[in-house]
């Protein structure tokens, strides 16, 4: 379809392998890839031209990547998780896609946003990039329609956090066999529903039919248990289940976090130095009163702890709620929702280990292709983690792969100059070949390289 003379496959492999092993700029990818046994046959200009082609074929590449991944590992597609994050740019200028918005890292830079679908094994399915000033609520349906049309998926359960659980999104996933599980903000419930959710009676323990009253629970005995209650609710004519959970461990953790924030707030009041502005920071716990002698424009202010606000927050400690149209046991709903941490792990891995940001590109097509290569690298790495049975951390895997160097001896072959470990053994066992013998003959190394292309 495209009349280019460079090797696009070489460009893509270069970008993906260096993104996992030596994440950095596109120029550094060329230099660092010279360390590979199979050196890429491309130049920097080919990388930038390749990004343009990859962007144009994004939908095809994503759907093909999904189908090919099913040949490598079983994809668990019944339960899907969706969330959004954003990435900042080292610039102050907005353009078509880089816009000022609510940065999750509180950076004063233009951002783009990413919506990501993940399967129940924590392996990404599909992604989309949209402008930094757009509502993430609107990102779910277009990407989900792509799963329905391009991926051939139909009946599945979508799990999201409260920020993506609008009534429209819930209704969208109440049709044609689709289901949803969405985090529900307890603070936004109507009064009578909030009374039900925080009420101390009518609680059950997961796996038991016995009823409990929260005042009668031995906190030491049930520290690691999860209690729940549920009922059907009607939101503007839309029926759904409300499942509320209570965890002593969660309550203790929330109070521990707030205790540290109170200490910071008290210190800030004493010193007068208040810097943070996030609603989740200690600043929200500081109440400021402006006062004058006779009601004129205030010249003085008094700061103290917002005691009433602290007491109100404490009412919700330990409680958590979801809404769903899925008619299975509450225990199953709770278990499914608890796996949402894996999508946060995907975002954290992409930002920290794969260093997807900050982004220095400026053209829209190259920006989109950059995130496409990060997405492919993430899939490959998560499949690798799965094949290693999640026994090793991301940092351990990447550092070990970087150190697996070979010394070439002309006429003989390749001599391993890395230390054999439990992880190197696991890598060899997972992929069916070894490079840790005394010497790997040239012909055998060629067969190993050829095996990676099957």
Tab-separated table of C-alpha atoms in Angstrom:
chain	number	residue	atom	x	y	z
A	1	UNK	CA	0.000	0.000	0.000
A	2	UNK	CA	2.882	2.385	0.761
A	3	UNK	CA	5.821	2.833	-1.596
A	4	UNK	CA	8.671	3.011	0.889
A	5	UNK	CA	12.087	1.446	0.332
A	6	UNK	CA	13.206	1.048	3.949
A	7	UNK	CA	12.511	-2.048	6.096
A	8	UNK	CA	9.427	-1.200	8.188
A	9	UNK	CA	9.705	-4.459	10.114
A	10	UNK	CA	13.228	-3.529	11.148
A	11	UNK	CA	12.012	-0.090	12.250
A	12	UNK	CA	9.231	-1.561	14.381
A	13	UNK	CA	11.452	-4.200	16.006
A	14	UNK	CA	14.036	-1.527	16.783
A	15	UNK	CA	11.441	0.702	18.469
A	16	UNK	CA	9.848	-2.129	20.469
A	17	UNK	CA	13.012	-3.877	21.675
A	18	UNK	CA	14.747	-0.642	22.696
A	19	UNK	CA	11.539	0.580	24.377
A	20	UNK	CA	11.704	-2.457	26.675
A	21	UNK	CA	15.471	-2.677	27.176
A	22	UNK	CA	16.801	0.867	26.724
A	23	UNK	CA	13.846	3.304	26.645
A	24	UNK	CA	14.773	6.729	25.360
A	25	UNK	CA	14.700	8.931	22.296
A	26	UNK	CA	14.324	7.705	18.735
A	27	UNK	CA	17.940	8.737	18.018
A	28	UNK	CA	19.235	6.737	20.992
A	29	UNK	CA	17.243	3.725	19.744
A	30	UNK	CA	19.501	3.562	16.673
A	31	UNK	CA	22.713	3.665	18.698
A	32	UNK	CA	21.613	1.265	21.438
A	33	UNK	CA	20.205	-1.279	18.997
A	34	UNK	CA	23.714	-1.849	17.642
A	35	UNK	CA	24.205	-4.058	20.703
A	36	UNK	CA	21.664	-6.599	19.414
A	37	UNK	CA	22.718	-9.857	17.772
A	38	UNK	CA	20.451	-8.917	14.877
A	39	UNK	CA	21.278	-5.306	14.183
A	40	UNK	CA	18.372	-3.341	12.672
A	41	UNK	CA	18.675	-2.313	9.052
A	42	UNK	CA	17.407	1.252	9.337
A	43	UNK	CA	18.434	4.855	9.929
A	44	UNK	CA	16.912	7.653	11.986
A	45	UNK	CA	15.061	9.105	8.990
A	46	UNK	CA	13.479	5.686	8.388
A	47	UNK	CA	12.199	5.616	11.979
A	48	UNK	CA	10.369	8.936	11.582
A	49	UNK	CA	8.963	7.924	8.197
A	50	UNK	CA	7.969	4.567	9.655
A	51	UNK	CA	6.032	6.276	12.464
A	52	UNK	CA	3.865	7.980	9.851
A	53	UNK	CA	2.946	4.644	8.255
A	54	UNK	CA	2.321	2.946	11.603
A	55	UNK	CA	-0.069	5.732	12.612
A	56	UNK	CA	-2.132	5.333	9.428
A	57	UNK	CA	-2.533	1.602	10.055
A	58	UNK	CA	-3.234	1.813	13.787
A	59	UNK	CA	-6.639	0.065	13.752
A	60	UNK	CA	-5.352	-2.767	11.552
A	61	UNK	CA	-2.216	-3.235	13.672
A	62	UNK	CA	-4.144	-3.350	16.954
A	63	UNK	CA	-6.706	-5.892	15.741
A	64	UNK	CA	-4.024	-8.052	14.064
A	65	UNK	CA	-1.881	-7.868	17.186
A	66	UNK	CA	-4.791	-9.156	19.269
A	67	UNK	CA	-5.432	-12.095	16.938
A	68	UNK	CA	-1.739	-12.989	16.773
A	69	UNK	CA	-1.428	-12.801	20.562
A	70	UNK	CA	-4.130	-15.474	20.847
A	71	UNK	CA	-1.737	-17.869	19.074
A	72	UNK	CA	0.884	-17.229	21.734
A	73	UNK	CA	-1.179	-17.118	24.917
A	74	UNK	CA	-4.809	-17.750	25.898
A	75	UNK	CA	-6.599	-14.393	26.107
A	76	UNK	CA	-9.244	-14.216	28.839
A	77	UNK	CA	-11.792	-11.888	27.226
A	78	UNK	CA	-14.877	-12.415	29.366
A	79	UNK	CA	-13.860	-9.747	31.929
A	80	UNK	CA	-12.358	-6.521	30.542
A	81	UNK	CA	-10.951	-3.584	32.473
A	82	UNK	CA	-10.911	-0.001	31.202
A	83	UNK	CA	-9.196	3.101	32.538
A	84	UNK	CA	-7.555	6.335	31.385
A	85	UNK	CA	-4.322	8.121	32.156
A	86	UNK	CA	-2.403	11.017	30.605
A	87	UNK	CA	1.112	11.859	29.465
A	88	UNK	CA	2.857	15.207	29.511
A	89	UNK	CA	5.093	16.898	26.939
A	90	UNK	CA	8.206	19.004	27.467
A	91	UNK	CA	6.593	22.083	25.926
A	92	UNK	CA	4.266	24.912	26.910
A	93	UNK	CA	2.510	25.209	23.548
A	94	UNK	CA	-0.831	23.582	22.788
A	95	UNK	CA	-1.747	22.200	19.374
A	96	UNK	CA	-4.335	19.901	17.804
A	97	UNK	CA	-3.887	17.054	20.304
A	98	UNK	CA	-1.598	18.372	23.055
A	99	UNK	CA	-3.859	20.375	25.331
A	100	UNK	CA	-3.827	21.672	28.879
A	101	UNK	CA	-5.961	19.463	31.101
A	102	UNK	CA	-6.087	17.799	34.504
A	103	UNK	CA	-2.687	16.125	34.692
A	104	UNK	CA	-2.621	13.024	36.894
A	105	UNK	CA	0.976	13.935	37.753
A	106	UNK	CA	0.095	17.581	38.463
A	107	UNK	CA	2.453	18.794	35.727
A	108	UNK	CA	2.015	22.296	34.274
A	109	UNK	CA	2.416	21.006	30.707
A	110	UNK	CA	0.101	20.120	27.811
A	111	UNK	CA	-1.018	16.499	27.901
A	112	UNK	CA	-2.603	13.785	25.785
A	113	UNK	CA	-4.847	11.125	27.285
A	114	UNK	CA	-4.838	7.368	26.792
A	115	UNK	CA	-7.770	5.004	27.206
A	116	UNK	CA	-6.746	1.373	27.678
A	117	UNK	CA	-8.643	-1.927	27.664
A	118	UNK	CA	-7.039	-4.887	29.436
A	119	UNK	CA	-8.089	-8.529	29.786
A	120	UNK	CA	-8.464	-10.315	33.128
A	121	UNK	CA	-4.862	-11.578	32.938
A	122	UNK	CA	-3.536	-8.009	32.898
A	123	UNK	CA	-2.568	-8.084	29.202
A	124	UNK	CA	-3.634	-5.005	27.165
A	125	UNK	CA	-6.245	-5.407	24.422
A	126	UNK	CA	-6.663	-2.025	22.772
A	127	UNK	CA	-5.952	1.660	23.337
A	128	UNK	CA	-6.865	5.095	22.058
A	129	UNK	CA	-5.261	8.538	22.319
A	130	UNK	CA	-7.331	11.703	22.667
A	131	UNK	CA	-6.764	15.377	23.486
A	132	UNK	CA	-5.796	16.446	26.964
A	133	UNK	CA	-8.809	18.706	27.431
A	134	UNK	CA	-11.477	16.116	26.516
A	135	UNK	CA	-13.636	14.301	29.051
A	136	UNK	CA	-12.439	10.751	29.660
A	137	UNK	CA	-16.096	9.741	30.094
A	138	UNK	CA	-16.538	10.042	26.310
A	139	UNK	CA	-13.564	7.792	25.485
A	140	UNK	CA	-15.108	4.474	26.517
A	141	UNK	CA	-17.797	3.921	23.898
A	142	UNK	CA	-15.710	4.578	20.728
A	143	UNK	CA	-12.957	2.194	21.841
A	144	UNK	CA	-15.470	-0.400	22.974
A	145	UNK	CA	-17.189	-0.228	19.568
A	146	UNK	CA	-13.802	-1.054	18.033
A	147	UNK	CA	-13.625	-4.182	20.192
A	148	UNK	CA	-17.068	-5.168	18.954
A	149	UNK	CA	-16.345	-4.566	15.257
A	150	UNK	CA	-12.624	-5.221	14.745
A	151	UNK	CA	-11.947	-7.787	17.463
A	152	UNK	CA	-15.086	-9.867	17.126
A	153	UNK	CA	-15.863	-9.601	20.831
A	154	UNK	CA	-19.496	-9.387	21.885
A	155	UNK	CA	-20.543	-10.543	25.354
A	156	UNK	CA	-18.193	-9.274	28.061
A	157	UNK	CA	-18.122	-7.463	31.407
A	158	UNK	CA	-16.512	-4.000	31.525
A	159	UNK	CA	-14.978	-2.894	34.837
A	160	UNK	CA	-14.250	0.808	35.352
A	161	UNK	CA	-13.627	3.248	38.164
A	162	UNK	CA	-16.119	5.931	39.175
A	163	UNK	CA	-14.588	8.515	36.846
A	164	UNK	CA	-15.692	6.463	33.828
A	165	UNK	CA	-18.971	5.177	35.236
A	166	UNK	CA	-21.400	7.724	33.836
A	167	UNK	CA	-25.042	6.711	33.467
A	168	UNK	CA	-24.630	6.775	29.661
A	169	UNK	CA	-21.684	4.379	29.824
A	170	UNK	CA	-23.603	2.048	32.125
A	171	UNK	CA	-26.607	2.018	29.801
A	172	UNK	CA	-24.296	1.340	26.838
A	173	UNK	CA	-23.078	-1.798	28.622
A	174	UNK	CA	-26.567	-2.982	29.473
A	175	UNK	CA	-27.311	-4.215	25.945
A	176	UNK	CA	-26.661	-7.268	23.745
A	177	UNK	CA	-25.233	-9.418	26.527
A	178	UNK	CA	-22.711	-6.842	27.760
A	179	UNK	CA	-22.405	-6.139	31.490
A	180	UNK	CA	-20.639	-3.608	33.694
A	181	UNK	CA	-19.064	-3.283	37.149
A	182	UNK	CA	-18.408	0.346	38.067
A	183	UNK	CA	-17.014	1.894	41.223
A	184	UNK	CA	-19.696	3.986	42.937
A	185	UNK	CA	-18.826	7.062	45.005
A	186	UNK	CA	-20.540	6.712	48.375
A	187	UNK	CA	-20.397	10.464	48.898
A	188	UNK	CA	-22.498	11.018	45.779
A	189	UNK	CA	-25.284	8.605	46.718
A	190	UNK	CA	-28.691	9.969	47.677
A	191	UNK	CA	-29.266	10.344	51.413
A	192	UNK	CA	-31.345	7.206	51.966
A	193	UNK	CA	-28.875	5.093	49.945
A	194	UNK	CA	-25.954	6.551	51.865
A	195	UNK	CA	-27.740	5.663	55.113
A	196	UNK	CA	-28.127	2.099	53.833
A	197	UNK	CA	-24.471	1.888	52.748
A	198	UNK	CA	-23.060	3.197	56.042
A	199	UNK	CA	-25.611	1.493	58.274
A	200	UNK	CA	-24.037	-0.798	60.848
A	201	UNK	CA	-26.464	-3.702	60.561
A	202	UNK	CA	-27.243	-6.177	57.790
A	203	UNK	CA	-23.654	-7.094	56.875
A	204	UNK	CA	-22.542	-10.485	55.580
A	205	UNK	CA	-19.124	-12.047	55.456
A	206	UNK	CA	-17.974	-13.288	52.061
A	207	UNK	CA	-18.520	-17.046	52.076
A	208	UNK	CA	-21.025	-17.025	54.955
A	209	UNK	CA	-24.790	-16.487	55.375
A	210	UNK	CA	-24.480	-15.158	58.927
A	211	UNK	CA	-25.510	-11.507	59.491
A	212	UNK	CA	-23.202	-9.090	61.349
A	213	UNK	CA	-23.453	-5.703	63.088
A	214	UNK	CA	-20.299	-3.607	62.634
A	215	UNK	CA	-20.158	-2.654	66.336
A	216	UNK	CA	-19.998	-6.346	67.279
A	217	UNK	CA	-17.088	-7.247	64.963
A	218	UNK	CA	-13.767	-8.170	66.592
A	219	UNK	CA	-11.340	-6.064	64.537
A	220	UNK	CA	-8.354	-8.278	65.303
A	221	UNK	CA	-10.187	-11.467	64.348
A	222	UNK	CA	-11.696	-10.092	61.123
A	223	UNK	CA	-8.883	-7.762	60.060
A	224	UNK	CA	-8.312	-9.580	56.759
A	225	UNK	CA	-11.992	-10.245	55.944
A	226	UNK	CA	-14.409	-8.377	53.660
A	227	UNK	CA	-18.015	-7.780	54.681
A	228	UNK	CA	-20.736	-6.761	52.249
A	229	UNK	CA	-24.387	-5.805	51.820
A	230	UNK	CA	-26.381	-5.185	48.652
A	231	UNK	CA	-29.680	-3.916	47.229
A	232	UNK	CA	-31.183	-2.864	43.904
A	233	UNK	CA	-31.330	0.872	43.168
A	234	UNK	CA	-33.023	2.977	40.500
A	235	UNK	CA	-31.076	5.822	38.893
A	236	UNK	CA	-33.293	7.864	36.573
A	237	UNK	CA	-35.252	4.751	35.630
A	238	UNK	CA	-32.156	2.550	35.263
A	239	UNK	CA	-32.112	-0.488	37.560
A	240	UNK	CA	-28.777	-1.734	38.893
A	241	UNK	CA	-27.308	-3.525	41.898
A	242	UNK	CA	-25.475	-1.568	44.588
A	243	UNK	CA	-22.908	-3.694	46.455
A	244	UNK	CA	-21.174	-2.100	49.428
A	245	UNK	CA	-18.133	-3.642	51.112
A	246	UNK	CA	-16.495	-2.947	54.452
A	247	UNK	CA	-12.914	-3.857	55.311
A	248	UNK	CA	-11.158	-3.248	58.632
A	249	UNK	CA	-7.777	-3.306	56.880
A	250	UNK	CA	-9.004	-0.665	54.413
A	251	UNK	CA	-10.292	1.514	57.276
A	252	UNK	CA	-6.986	1.302	59.125
A	253	UNK	CA	-5.033	2.134	55.960
A	254	UNK	CA	-7.203	5.184	55.159
A	255	UNK	CA	-6.835	6.475	58.704
A	256	UNK	CA	-3.077	5.944	58.600
A	257	UNK	CA	-2.849	7.988	55.385
A	258	UNK	CA	-5.042	10.757	56.797
A	259	UNK	CA	-3.014	10.838	60.025
A	260	UNK	CA	0.080	11.692	57.990
A	261	UNK	CA	-1.856	14.379	56.105
A	262	UNK	CA	-3.084	15.884	59.388
A	263	UNK	CA	0.520	16.092	60.612
A	264	UNK	CA	1.482	17.920	57.401
A	265	UNK	CA	-1.518	20.241	57.716
A	266	UNK	CA	-0.613	21.147	61.311
A	267	UNK	CA	2.986	21.800	60.308
A	268	UNK	CA	1.835	24.012	57.402
A	269	UNK	CA	-0.458	25.998	59.716
A	270	UNK	CA	2.434	26.653	62.103
A	271	UNK	CA	4.946	27.636	59.398
A	272	UNK	CA	2.484	29.342	57.047
A	273	UNK	CA	3.944	27.413	54.101
A	274	UNK	CA	1.156	25.741	52.091
A	275	UNK	CA	2.228	24.503	48.659
A	276	UNK	CA	0.083	21.589	47.516
A	277	UNK	CA	-3.240	22.181	45.770
A	278	UNK	CA	-4.503	18.658	45.068
A	279	UNK	CA	-7.871	17.742	46.587
A	280	UNK	CA	-6.265	14.563	47.915
A	281	UNK	CA	-3.432	16.492	49.594
A	282	UNK	CA	-3.281	17.772	53.160
A	283	UNK	CA	-4.384	21.263	52.058
A	284	UNK	CA	-8.042	20.165	52.039
A	285	UNK	CA	-7.749	19.629	55.808
A	286	UNK	CA	-6.915	23.302	56.456
A	287	UNK	CA	-9.729	25.758	57.121
A	288	UNK	CA	-9.004	29.442	56.507
A	289	UNK	CA	-11.025	32.274	58.090
A	290	UNK	CA	-10.639	35.842	56.851
A	291	UNK	CA	-11.354	38.448	59.510
A	292	UNK	CA	-11.296	42.239	59.972
A	293	UNK	CA	-12.121	44.496	62.873
A	294	UNK	CA	-15.100	46.204	61.213
A	295	UNK	CA	-16.002	44.088	58.195
A	296	UNK	CA	-13.745	45.790	55.617
A	297	UNK	CA	-11.558	43.909	53.138
A	298	UNK	CA	-9.727	41.256	55.129
A	299	UNK	CA	-6.054	41.872	55.767
A	300	UNK	CA	-5.575	38.944	58.138
A	301	UNK	CA	-6.517	35.299	58.026
A	302	UNK	CA	-6.616	32.537	60.609
A	303	UNK	CA	-5.837	28.941	59.659
A	304	UNK	CA	-6.770	25.881	61.655
A	305	UNK	CA	-7.599	22.227	61.137
A	306	UNK	CA	-10.924	21.556	59.390
A	307	UNK	CA	-12.115	19.264	62.180
A	308	UNK	CA	-15.649	18.876	60.836
A	309	UNK	CA	-14.292	17.869	57.433
A	310	UNK	CA	-11.962	15.300	59.006
A	311	UNK	CA	-14.871	13.822	60.999
A	312	UNK	CA	-17.035	13.651	57.861
A	313	UNK	CA	-14.302	11.854	55.910
A	314	UNK	CA	-13.844	9.336	58.726
A	315	UNK	CA	-17.467	8.208	58.324
A	316	UNK	CA	-16.516	6.607	54.983
A	317	UNK	CA	-13.335	4.870	56.153
A	318	UNK	CA	-13.358	1.171	55.293
A	319	UNK	CA	-16.364	1.390	52.967
A	320	UNK	CA	-16.318	0.823	49.206
A	321	UNK	CA	-19.129	0.411	46.677
A	322	UNK	CA	-19.760	-0.756	43.122
A	323	UNK	CA	-22.797	-0.752	40.865
A	324	UNK	CA	-23.438	-3.572	38.401
A	325	UNK	CA	-26.052	-5.232	36.199
A	326	UNK	CA	-24.261	-8.579	36.498
A	327	UNK	CA	-26.435	-11.147	38.277
A	328	UNK	CA	-23.826	-13.340	39.915
A	329	UNK	CA	-22.903	-13.638	43.590
A	330	UNK	CA	-21.653	-10.537	45.395
A	331	UNK	CA	-18.483	-12.474	46.242
A	332	UNK	CA	-17.724	-12.880	42.514
A	333	UNK	CA	-18.400	-9.181	41.866
A	334	UNK	CA	-16.004	-8.222	44.655
A	335	UNK	CA	-13.325	-10.597	43.368
A	336	UNK	CA	-13.606	-9.294	39.785
A	337	UNK	CA	-13.437	-5.668	40.888
A	338	UNK	CA	-10.379	-6.283	43.060
A	339	UNK	CA	-8.369	-7.066	39.910
A	340	UNK	CA	-8.655	-3.473	38.697
A	341	UNK	CA	-5.225	-2.828	40.242
A	342	UNK	CA	-3.699	-4.591	37.228
A	343	UNK	CA	-4.629	-1.801	34.820
A	344	UNK	CA	-2.992	0.709	37.154
A	345	UNK	CA	0.035	-1.562	37.040
A	346	UNK	CA	0.008	-1.372	33.214
A	347	UNK	CA	0.031	2.428	33.314
A	348	UNK	CA	2.753	2.474	35.965
A	349	UNK	CA	4.902	0.064	33.926
A	350	UNK	CA	4.457	2.113	30.768
A	351	UNK	CA	5.423	5.342	32.535
A	352	UNK	CA	8.261	4.052	34.706
A	353	UNK	CA	9.985	1.063	33.097
A	354	UNK	CA	9.067	1.814	29.451
A	355	UNK	CA	9.408	5.589	29.960
A	356	UNK	CA	6.557	6.522	27.619
A	357	UNK	CA	6.759	10.091	28.908
A	358	UNK	CA	7.793	12.861	28.689
A	359	UNK	CA	7.205	12.925	24.929
A	360	UNK	CA	9.390	15.119	22.721
A	361	UNK	CA	7.569	14.577	19.418
A	362	UNK	CA	5.341	17.325	18.019
A	363	UNK	CA	3.568	15.954	14.943
A	364	UNK	CA	0.252	14.283	15.714
A	365	UNK	CA	0.885	11.164	13.602
A	366	UNK	CA	4.277	10.593	15.200
A	367	UNK	CA	2.851	11.107	18.678
A	368	UNK	CA	0.147	8.514	18.047
A	369	UNK	CA	2.686	6.072	16.592
A	370	UNK	CA	4.968	6.589	19.603
A	371	UNK	CA	2.207	5.421	21.937
A	372	UNK	CA	1.398	2.596	19.545
A	373	UNK	CA	4.956	1.242	19.866
A	374	UNK	CA	4.778	1.671	23.664
A	375	UNK	CA	1.503	-0.273	23.636
A	376	UNK	CA	3.016	-3.120	21.585
A	377	UNK	CA	6.064	-3.206	23.875
A	378	UNK	CA	3.730	-3.387	26.868
A	379	UNK	CA	1.804	-6.337	25.382
A	380	UNK	CA	5.016	-8.226	24.616
A	381	UNK	CA	6.368	-7.587	28.101
A	382	UNK	CA	3.109	-8.622	29.834
A	383	UNK	CA	3.047	-11.842	27.770
A	384	UNK	CA	6.643	-12.457	28.871
A	385	UNK	CA	5.626	-11.929	32.515
A	386	UNK	CA	2.785	-14.411	32.055
A	387	UNK	CA	5.079	-17.043	30.527
A	388	UNK	CA	7.322	-16.612	33.578
A	389	UNK	CA	4.231	-17.219	35.770
A	390	UNK	CA	4.560	-13.758	37.385
A	391	UNK	CA	7.395	-14.993	39.588
A	392	UNK	CA	9.698	-12.047	38.900
A	393	UNK	CA	9.311	-8.270	39.078
A	394	UNK	CA	9.451	-6.062	35.985
A	395	UNK	CA	12.726	-4.543	37.195
A	396	UNK	CA	14.288	-8.000	37.620
A	397	UNK	CA	13.239	-9.129	34.147
A	398	UNK	CA	14.420	-6.004	32.334
A	399	UNK	CA	17.758	-5.756	34.153
A	400	UNK	CA	18.433	-9.462	33.520
A	401	UNK	CA	17.634	-9.152	29.815
A	402	UNK	CA	19.974	-6.163	29.532
A	403	UNK	CA	22.818	-8.143	31.085
A	404	UNK	CA	22.443	-11.259	28.896
A	405	UNK	CA	25.434	-10.341	26.722
A	406	UNK	CA	27.254	-12.688	24.348
A	407	UNK	CA	30.838	-12.474	23.138
A	408	UNK	CA	31.368	-13.406	19.477
A	409	UNK	CA	34.308	-15.627	18.651
A	410	UNK	CA	34.832	-15.875	14.885
A	411	UNK	CA	34.875	-19.437	13.661
A	412	UNK	CA	33.400	-20.841	16.885
A	413	UNK	CA	30.295	-18.995	17.923
A	414	UNK	CA	28.867	-17.058	20.838
A	415	UNK	CA	30.148	-17.269	24.407
A	416	UNK	CA	27.756	-16.174	27.201
A	417	UNK	CA	29.344	-13.529	29.447
A	418	UNK	CA	26.445	-13.184	31.864
A	419	UNK	CA	25.705	-14.937	35.162
A	420	UNK	CA	23.274	-17.818	35.075
A	421	UNK	CA	20.407	-17.272	37.527
A	422	UNK	CA	16.986	-18.674	38.377
A	423	UNK	CA	15.497	-16.035	36.055
A	424	UNK	CA	17.757	-16.851	33.077
A	425	UNK	CA	16.822	-20.522	33.535
A	426	UNK	CA	13.132	-19.588	33.606
A	427	UNK	CA	13.528	-17.546	30.404
A	428	UNK	CA	15.180	-20.434	28.592
A	429	UNK	CA	12.592	-22.925	29.826
A	430	UNK	CA	9.721	-20.643	28.761
A	431	UNK	CA	10.959	-20.279	25.185
A	432	UNK	CA	12.565	-23.629	24.495
A	433	UNK	CA	16.172	-22.751	23.743
A	434	UNK	CA	19.381	-22.056	25.710
A	435	UNK	CA	22.155	-19.504	25.354
A	436	UNK	CA	23.933	-20.243	28.648
A	437	UNK	CA	26.112	-23.142	27.447
A	438	UNK	CA	29.889	-22.854	27.221
A	439	UNK	CA	29.576	-21.864	23.581
A	440	UNK	CA	26.637	-21.492	21.187
A	441	UNK	CA	27.669	-22.406	17.607
A	442	UNK	CA	26.890	-19.853	14.883
A	443	UNK	CA	24.452	-22.210	13.127
A	444	UNK	CA	22.577	-22.823	16.372
A	445	UNK	CA	22.320	-19.095	17.098
A	446	UNK	CA	20.882	-18.572	13.636
A	447	UNK	CA	18.249	-21.214	14.394
A	448	UNK	CA	17.408	-19.465	17.665
A	449	UNK	CA	17.016	-16.119	15.886
A	450	UNK	CA	14.883	-17.791	13.224
A	451	UNK	CA	12.656	-19.329	15.956
A	452	UNK	CA	11.759	-15.837	17.213
A	453	UNK	CA	10.137	-15.079	13.851
A	454	UNK	CA	7.797	-18.076	13.816
